C-alpha positions as semicolon CSV with decimal commas, in nm:
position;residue;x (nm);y (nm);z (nm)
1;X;-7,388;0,186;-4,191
2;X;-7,705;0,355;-4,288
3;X;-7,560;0,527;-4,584
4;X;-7,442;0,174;-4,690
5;X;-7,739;0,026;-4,639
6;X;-7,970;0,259;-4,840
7;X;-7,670;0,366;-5,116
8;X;-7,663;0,734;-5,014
9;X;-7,440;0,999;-5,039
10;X;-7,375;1,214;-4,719
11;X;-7,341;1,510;-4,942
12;X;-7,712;1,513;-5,042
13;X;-7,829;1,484;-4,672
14;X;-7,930;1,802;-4,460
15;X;-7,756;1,812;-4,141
16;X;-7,890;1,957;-3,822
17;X;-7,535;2,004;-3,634
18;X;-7,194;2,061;-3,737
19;X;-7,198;1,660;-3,836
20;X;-7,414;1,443;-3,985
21;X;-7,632;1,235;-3,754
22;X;-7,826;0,912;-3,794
23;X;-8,178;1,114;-3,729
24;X;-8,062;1,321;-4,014
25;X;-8,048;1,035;-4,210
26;X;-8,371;0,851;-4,083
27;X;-8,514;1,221;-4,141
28;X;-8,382;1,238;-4,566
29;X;-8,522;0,894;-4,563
30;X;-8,872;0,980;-4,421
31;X;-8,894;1,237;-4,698
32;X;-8,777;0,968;-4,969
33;X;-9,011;0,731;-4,876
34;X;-8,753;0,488;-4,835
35;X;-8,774;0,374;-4,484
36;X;-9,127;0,329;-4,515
37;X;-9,001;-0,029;-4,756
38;X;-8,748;-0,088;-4,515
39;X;-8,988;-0,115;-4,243
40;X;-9,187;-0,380;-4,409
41;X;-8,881;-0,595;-4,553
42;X;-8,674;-0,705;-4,295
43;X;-8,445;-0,946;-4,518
44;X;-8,270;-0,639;-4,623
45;X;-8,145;-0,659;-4,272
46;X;-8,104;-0,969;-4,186
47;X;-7,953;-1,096;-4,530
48;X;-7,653;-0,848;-4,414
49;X;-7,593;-1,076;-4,106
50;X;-7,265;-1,313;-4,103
51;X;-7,341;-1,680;-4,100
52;X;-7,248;-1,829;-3,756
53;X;-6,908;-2,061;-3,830
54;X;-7,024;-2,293;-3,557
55;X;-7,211;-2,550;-3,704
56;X;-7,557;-2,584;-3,655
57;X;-7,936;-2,577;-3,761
58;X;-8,181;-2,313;-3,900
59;X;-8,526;-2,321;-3,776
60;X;-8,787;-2,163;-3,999
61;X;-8,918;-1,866;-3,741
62;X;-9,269;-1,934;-3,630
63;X;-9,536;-1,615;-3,712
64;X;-9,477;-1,490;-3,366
65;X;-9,108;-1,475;-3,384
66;X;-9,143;-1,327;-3,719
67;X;-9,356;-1,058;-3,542
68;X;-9,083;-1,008;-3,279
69;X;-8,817;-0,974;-3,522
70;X;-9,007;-0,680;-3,659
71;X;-9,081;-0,507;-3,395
72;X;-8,703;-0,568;-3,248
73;X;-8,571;-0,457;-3,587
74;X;-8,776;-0,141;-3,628
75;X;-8,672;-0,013;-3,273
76;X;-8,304;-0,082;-3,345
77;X;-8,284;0,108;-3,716
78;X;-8,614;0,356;-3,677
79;X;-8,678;0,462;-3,347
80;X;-8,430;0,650;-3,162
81;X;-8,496;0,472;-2,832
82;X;-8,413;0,594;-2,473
83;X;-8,533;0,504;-2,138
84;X;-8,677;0,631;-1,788
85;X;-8,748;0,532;-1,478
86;X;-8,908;0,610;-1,129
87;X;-8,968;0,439;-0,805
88;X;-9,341;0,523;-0,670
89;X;-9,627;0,384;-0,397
90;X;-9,848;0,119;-0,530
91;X;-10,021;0,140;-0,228
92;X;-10,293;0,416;-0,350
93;X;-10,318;0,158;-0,704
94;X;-10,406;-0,130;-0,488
95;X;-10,662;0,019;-0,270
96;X;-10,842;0,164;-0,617
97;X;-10,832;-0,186;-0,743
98;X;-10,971;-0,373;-0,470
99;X;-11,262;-0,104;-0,435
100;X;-11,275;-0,111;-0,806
101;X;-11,325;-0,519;-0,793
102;X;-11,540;-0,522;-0,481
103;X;-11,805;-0,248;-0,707
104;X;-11,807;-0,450;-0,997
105;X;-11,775;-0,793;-0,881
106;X;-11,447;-0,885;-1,065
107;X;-11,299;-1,221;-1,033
108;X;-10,943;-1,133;-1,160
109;X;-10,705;-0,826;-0,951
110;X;-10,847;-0,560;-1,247
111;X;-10,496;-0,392;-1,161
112;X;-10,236;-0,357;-1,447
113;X;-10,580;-0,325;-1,698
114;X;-10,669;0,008;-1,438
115;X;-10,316;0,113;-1,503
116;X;-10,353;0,119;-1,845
117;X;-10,658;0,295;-1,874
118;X;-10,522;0,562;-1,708
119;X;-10,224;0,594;-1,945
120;X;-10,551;0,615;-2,231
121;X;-10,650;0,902;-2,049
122;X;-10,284;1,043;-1,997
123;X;-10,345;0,990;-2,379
124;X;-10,660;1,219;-2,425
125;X;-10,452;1,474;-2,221
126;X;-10,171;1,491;-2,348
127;X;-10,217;1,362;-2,750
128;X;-9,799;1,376;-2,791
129;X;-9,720;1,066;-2,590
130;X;-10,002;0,832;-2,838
131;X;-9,779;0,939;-3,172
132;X;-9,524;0,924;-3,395
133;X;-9,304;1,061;-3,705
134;X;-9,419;1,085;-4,017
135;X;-9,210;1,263;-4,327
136;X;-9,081;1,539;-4,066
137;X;-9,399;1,592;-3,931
138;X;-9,535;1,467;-3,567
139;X;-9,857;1,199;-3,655
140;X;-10,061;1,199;-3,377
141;X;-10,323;0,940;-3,394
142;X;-10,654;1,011;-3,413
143;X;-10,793;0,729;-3,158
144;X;-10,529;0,541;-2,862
145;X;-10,499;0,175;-2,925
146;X;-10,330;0,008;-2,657
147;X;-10,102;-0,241;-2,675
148;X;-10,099;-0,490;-2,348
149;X;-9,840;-0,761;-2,324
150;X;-9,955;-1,124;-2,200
151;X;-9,702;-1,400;-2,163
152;X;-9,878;-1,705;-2,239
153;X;-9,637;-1,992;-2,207
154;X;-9,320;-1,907;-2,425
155;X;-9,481;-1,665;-2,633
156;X;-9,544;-1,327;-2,570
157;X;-9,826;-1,102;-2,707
158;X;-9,894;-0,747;-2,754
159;X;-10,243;-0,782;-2,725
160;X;-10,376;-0,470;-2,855
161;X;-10,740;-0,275;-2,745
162;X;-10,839;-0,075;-3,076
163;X;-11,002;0,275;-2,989
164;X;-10,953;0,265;-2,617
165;X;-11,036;0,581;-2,570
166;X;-11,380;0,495;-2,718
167;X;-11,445;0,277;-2,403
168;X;-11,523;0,326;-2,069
169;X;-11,318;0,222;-1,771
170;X;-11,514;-0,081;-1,706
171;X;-11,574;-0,222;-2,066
172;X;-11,177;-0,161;-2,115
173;X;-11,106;-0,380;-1,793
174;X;-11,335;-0,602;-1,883
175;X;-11,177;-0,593;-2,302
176;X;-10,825;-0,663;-2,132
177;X;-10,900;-0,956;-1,934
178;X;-11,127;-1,130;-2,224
179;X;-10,729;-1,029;-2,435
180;X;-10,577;-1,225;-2,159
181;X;-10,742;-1,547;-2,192
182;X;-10,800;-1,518;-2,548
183;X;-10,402;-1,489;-2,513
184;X;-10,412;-1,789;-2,285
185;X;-10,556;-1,972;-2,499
186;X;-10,390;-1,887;-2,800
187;X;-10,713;-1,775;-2,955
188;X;-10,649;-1,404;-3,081
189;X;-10,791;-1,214;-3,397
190;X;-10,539;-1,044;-3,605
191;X;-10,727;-0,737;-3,504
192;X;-10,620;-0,804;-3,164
193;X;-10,248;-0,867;-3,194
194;X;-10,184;-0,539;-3,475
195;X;-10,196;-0,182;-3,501
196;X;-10,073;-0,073;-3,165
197;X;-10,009;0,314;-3,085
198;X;-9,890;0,290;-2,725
199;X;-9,745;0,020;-2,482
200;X;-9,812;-0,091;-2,156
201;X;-9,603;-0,365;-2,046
202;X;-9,546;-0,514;-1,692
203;X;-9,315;-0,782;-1,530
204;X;-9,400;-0,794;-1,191
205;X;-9,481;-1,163;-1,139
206;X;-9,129;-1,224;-1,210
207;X;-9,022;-0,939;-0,938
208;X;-8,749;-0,827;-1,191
209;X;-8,575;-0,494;-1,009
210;X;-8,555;-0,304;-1,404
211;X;-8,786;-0,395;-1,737
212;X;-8,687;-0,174;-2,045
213;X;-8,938;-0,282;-2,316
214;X;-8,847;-0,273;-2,696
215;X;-9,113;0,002;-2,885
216;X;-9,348;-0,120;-3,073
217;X;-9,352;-0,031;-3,468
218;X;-9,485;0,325;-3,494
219;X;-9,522;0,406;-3,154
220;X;-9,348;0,664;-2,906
221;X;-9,383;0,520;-2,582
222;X;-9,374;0,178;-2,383
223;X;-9,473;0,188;-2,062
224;X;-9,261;-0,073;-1,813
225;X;-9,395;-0,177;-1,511
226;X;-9,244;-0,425;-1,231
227;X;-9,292;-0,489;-0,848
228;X;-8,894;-0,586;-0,757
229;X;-8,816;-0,878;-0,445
230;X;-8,838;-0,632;-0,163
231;X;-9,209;-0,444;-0,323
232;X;-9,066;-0,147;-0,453
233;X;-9,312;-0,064;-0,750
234;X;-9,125;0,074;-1,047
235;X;-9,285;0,264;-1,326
236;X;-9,031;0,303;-1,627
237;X;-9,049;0,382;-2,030
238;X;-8,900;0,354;-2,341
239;X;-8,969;0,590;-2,568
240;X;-8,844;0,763;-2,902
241;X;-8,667;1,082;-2,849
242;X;-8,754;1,175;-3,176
243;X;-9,105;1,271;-3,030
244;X;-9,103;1,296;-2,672
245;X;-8,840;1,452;-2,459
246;X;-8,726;1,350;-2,096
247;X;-8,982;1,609;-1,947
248;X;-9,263;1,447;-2,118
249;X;-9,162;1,086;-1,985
250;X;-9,178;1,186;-1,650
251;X;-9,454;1,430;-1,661
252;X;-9,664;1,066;-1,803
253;X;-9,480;0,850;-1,520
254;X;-9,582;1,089;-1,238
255;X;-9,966;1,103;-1,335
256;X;-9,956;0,770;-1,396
257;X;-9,799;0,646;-1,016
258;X;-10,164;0,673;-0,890
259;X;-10,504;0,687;-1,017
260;X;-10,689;1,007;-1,112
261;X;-10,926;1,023;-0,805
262;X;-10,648;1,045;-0,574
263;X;-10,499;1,334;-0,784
């Protein structure tokens, strides 16, 4: 399908096996600059798409949905996406956020945002897991910009805190909940809704039992996050195994089951 779709010839592709692979292909297309217009035209995939025979009504796609259909199309022809997943205690989480709250005088549970300052600093440590590929070559970024998402009626956001890392742990919380009801009330910049370079997502208001994000354009790792009916906490990720292996998934998922202080 990919050759099809970018008018290749398998005979000018290196392989990396006895058999030609799709990350070969995604790999002679990163060094074509090809994929790089693919990512930002969409039509070329969706104008490939057979017409429904039912009869029936097209709705123009609203910006957000537009947004989603990026994201969703980039992990399904880009990315090659797998997943991971690990019970843990929330317990040692939960007592750092209520002392957390009680020291700063926080009105909201400061939680999920603690969480996912601690994958920033899981970021500083370990500058793989905030990166992705680049013509054959491993980008790392130069500065973590999280991406948080907030359901806010029937849309969902990936709010997004630019240079993360260049915060503290207090102005971050405090950054993610002013996201929130920015998101709440459907009053976010463009700088806050762009540019992420790693996930953090969490369901566990809805006490789902297994979340498995979609990645976000250019990123390597989504962080899933759920509390299930009976209070198991579950941290899980996607993530593209073109930059991060198994080992490195867990290695995050571990550090990240409780806060550093209880390390």
């Amino acid at each position: 399908m990919l050759l099809t779709k970018y008018n290749l010839n398998a005979d000018d592709i290196p392989t990396s096996g006895t058999r030609l692979s799709a990350a070969d292909i995604q790999n002679h297309l990163s060094t074509k600059d090809i994929s790089q217009s693919a990512r930002k035209d969409t039509s070329a995939v969706i104008t490939k798409e057979i017409k429904p025979t039912v009869n029936g009504t097209e709705v123009p796609l609203k910006s957000h949905e537009r947004g989603m259909l990026s994201t969703v199309t980039w992990h399904r022809d880009v990315a090659a996406a797998g997943y991971i997943e690990l019970p843990y205690d929330q317990s040692l989480w939960e007592a750092y956020s209520q002392s957390f709250s009680n020291q700063h005088g926080l009105l909201l549970n400061p939680l999920l945002p603690l969480m996912a300052w601690r994958l920033v600093e899981l970021c500083n440590e370990n500058p793989r897991i905030n990166a992705t590929i680049s013509t054959l070559k491993r980008y790392e970024y130069a500065q973590t910009n999280l991406g948080f998402t907030v359901q806010s009626g029937n849309i969902l956001y990936l709010t997004v805190v630019e240079a993360a890392n260049q915060l503290n742990e207090l102005s971050f919380v405090n950054k993610m909940i002013e996201l929130q009801r920015n998101a709440a009330s459907h009053k976010l910049s463009p700088d806050e809704l762009q540019n992420a370079t790693i996930g953090f997502s969490s369901m566990a208001r809805w006490k789902v039992g297994r979340h498995i994000p979609i990645l976000s354009p250019h990123t390597a790792l989504m962080i899933a996050h759920t509390v299930d009916v009976n209070g198991q906490a579950v941290l899980g990720a996607s993530y593209d195994h073109r930059v991060l292996h198994g080992g490195d998934v867990v290695s995050t998922l571990i550090k990240l089951s409780k806060p550093e202080s209880t390390s």
